[in-house]
C-alpha positions as a printed Julia matrix, in Angstrom:
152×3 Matrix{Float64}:
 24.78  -65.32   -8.47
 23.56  -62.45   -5.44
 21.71  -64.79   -2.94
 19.66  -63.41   -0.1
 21.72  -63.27    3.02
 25.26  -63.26    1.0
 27.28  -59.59    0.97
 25.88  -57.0    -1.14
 28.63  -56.2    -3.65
 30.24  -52.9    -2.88
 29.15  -50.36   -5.24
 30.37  -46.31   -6.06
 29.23  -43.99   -8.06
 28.08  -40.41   -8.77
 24.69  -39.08   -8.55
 23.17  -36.04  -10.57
 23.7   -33.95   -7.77
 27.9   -34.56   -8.7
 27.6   -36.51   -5.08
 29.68  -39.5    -4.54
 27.84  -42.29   -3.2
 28.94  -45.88   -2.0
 27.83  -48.5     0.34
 30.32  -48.39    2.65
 28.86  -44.18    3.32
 25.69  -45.95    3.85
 26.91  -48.69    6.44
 24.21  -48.68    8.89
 20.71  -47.9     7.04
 18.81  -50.37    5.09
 19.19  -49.23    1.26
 16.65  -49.9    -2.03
 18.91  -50.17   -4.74
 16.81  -50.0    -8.11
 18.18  -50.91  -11.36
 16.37  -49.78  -14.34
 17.0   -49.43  -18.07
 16.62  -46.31  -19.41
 15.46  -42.53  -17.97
 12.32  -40.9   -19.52
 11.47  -44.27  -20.76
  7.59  -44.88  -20.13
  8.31  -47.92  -17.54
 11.11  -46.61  -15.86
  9.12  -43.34  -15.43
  6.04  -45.43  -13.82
  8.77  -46.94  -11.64
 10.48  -44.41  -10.74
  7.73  -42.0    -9.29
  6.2   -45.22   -7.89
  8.9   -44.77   -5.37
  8.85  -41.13   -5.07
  5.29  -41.35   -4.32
  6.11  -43.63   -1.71
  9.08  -42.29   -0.63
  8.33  -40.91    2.45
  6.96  -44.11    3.82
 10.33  -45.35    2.6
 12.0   -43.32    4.71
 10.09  -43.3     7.82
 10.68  -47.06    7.64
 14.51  -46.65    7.71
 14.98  -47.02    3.98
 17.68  -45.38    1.81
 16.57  -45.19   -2.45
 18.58  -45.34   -4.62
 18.62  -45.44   -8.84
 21.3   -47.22  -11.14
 20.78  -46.96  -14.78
 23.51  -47.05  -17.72
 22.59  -43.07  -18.64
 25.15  -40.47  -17.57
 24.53  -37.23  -14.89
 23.28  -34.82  -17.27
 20.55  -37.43  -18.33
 19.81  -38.01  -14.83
 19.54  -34.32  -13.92
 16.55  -33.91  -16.31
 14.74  -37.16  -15.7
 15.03  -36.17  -11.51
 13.86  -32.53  -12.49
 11.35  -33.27  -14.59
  9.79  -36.2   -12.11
 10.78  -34.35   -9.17
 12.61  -37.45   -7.46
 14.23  -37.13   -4.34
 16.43  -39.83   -3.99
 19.72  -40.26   -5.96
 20.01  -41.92   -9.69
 23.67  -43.28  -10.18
 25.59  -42.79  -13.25
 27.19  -46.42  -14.33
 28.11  -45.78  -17.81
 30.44  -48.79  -17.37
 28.12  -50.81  -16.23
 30.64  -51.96  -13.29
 27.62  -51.67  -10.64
 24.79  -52.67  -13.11
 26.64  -56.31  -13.69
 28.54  -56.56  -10.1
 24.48  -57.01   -9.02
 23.7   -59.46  -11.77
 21.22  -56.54  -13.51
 22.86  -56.83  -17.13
 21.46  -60.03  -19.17
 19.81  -60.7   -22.23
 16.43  -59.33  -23.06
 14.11  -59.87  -25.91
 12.14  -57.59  -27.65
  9.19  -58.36  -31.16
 11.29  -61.8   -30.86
 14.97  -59.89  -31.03
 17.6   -60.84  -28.63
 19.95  -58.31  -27.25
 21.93  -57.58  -24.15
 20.42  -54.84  -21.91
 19.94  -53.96  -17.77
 17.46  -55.74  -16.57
 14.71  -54.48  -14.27
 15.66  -55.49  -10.53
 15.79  -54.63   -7.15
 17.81  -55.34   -4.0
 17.32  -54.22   -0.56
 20.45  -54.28    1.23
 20.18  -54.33    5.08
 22.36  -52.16    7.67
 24.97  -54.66    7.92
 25.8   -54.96    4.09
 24.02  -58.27    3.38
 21.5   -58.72    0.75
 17.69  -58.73    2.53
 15.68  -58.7    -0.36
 15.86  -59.51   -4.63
 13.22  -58.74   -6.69
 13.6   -59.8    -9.95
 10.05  -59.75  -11.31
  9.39  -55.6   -10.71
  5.79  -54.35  -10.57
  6.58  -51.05  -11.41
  2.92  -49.38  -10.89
  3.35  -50.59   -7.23
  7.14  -51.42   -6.5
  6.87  -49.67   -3.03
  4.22  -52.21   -2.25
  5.87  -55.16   -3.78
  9.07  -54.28   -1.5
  7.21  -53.54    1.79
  5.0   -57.09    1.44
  8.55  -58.34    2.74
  8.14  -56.41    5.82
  5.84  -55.99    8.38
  5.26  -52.82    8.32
C-alpha cells in the first residue's frame, strides 16, 4: 500500500511520441501521474482534457503530467491528436507501472465484478516521495481537485 510521504515506486515507460520516460529523468520537478482506464473512453476523455485545459497552470506551478493507461502507442497517438494533449500518455501494456502504484483492482460494473485500472492519481514531489493520492478522481475538475492541496 503507496502512503503519502513513502517513495514513489520507480516507473519507465514509452510515450506516443516513442520517448522514454522514467522518474529517475524527472528527479527534481514535482510530477502528476494519472492513471486512467481506457483512451477515447467518455470519462477518461473528460479527464484527460480537464488537465490539458489546465495545463498551463500546471506547469507554471512546477508540475510535470503525465498519463498511464493499459492501451499501447498507436492508441495513444490518436487519443493525444485527436484531444490535442500536451503532456505524455505511457504505454503499460503489462501493467508493471499500473499495479507497482496500486491502480489495478477490482471494479464493478450493472452488478459484474471484474479486474480493471482504477481511476487514480499521485503527485510525486522533486525528491521522489509520494505528496499527494487521489483515489476518488473528479474528472470534470481534476486540476482543481489536485491544486486544493496546494496553496496556490
Amino acid at each position: 500500500m503507496l502512503k503519502i510521504g513513502g517513495k514513489a515506486p520507480a516507473f519507465k515507460g514509452i510515450n506516443q511520441h516513442g520517448e522514454t520516460i522514467s522518474l529517475s529523468k524527472l528527479k527534481g520537478k514535482k510530477v502528476i501521474l494519472y492513471f486512467y482506464p481506457k483512451d477515447a473512453t467518455p470519462t477518461c476523455t473528460v479527464e484527460s482534457c480537464n488537465l490539458r485545459d489546465g495545463y498551463e497552470d500546471l506547469v507554471e506551478y512546477g508540475f510535470e503530467v503525465i498519463g498511464v493507461s493499459a492501451d499501447d502507442v498507436k492508441s495513444h497517438v490518436k487519443f493525444a491528436e485527436k484531444n490535442k494533449l500536451p503532456f505524455s500518455l505511457l504505454a503499460d501494456t503489462n501493467h508493471d507501472i499500473i499495479k507497482a502504484y496500486d491502480a489495478w483492482g477490482e471494479k464493478s460494473m450493472y452488478g459484474k465484478k471484474y479486474m480493471g485500472i482504477l481511476r487514480k492519481t499521485y503527485v510525486i514531489d522533486e525528491k521522489g516521495k509520494l505528496e499527494v493520492i487521489i483515489e476518488k478522481v473528479d474528472s470534470k475538475n481534476h486540476v482543481q481537485q489536485i491544486l486544493d492541496h496546494y496553496e496556490y
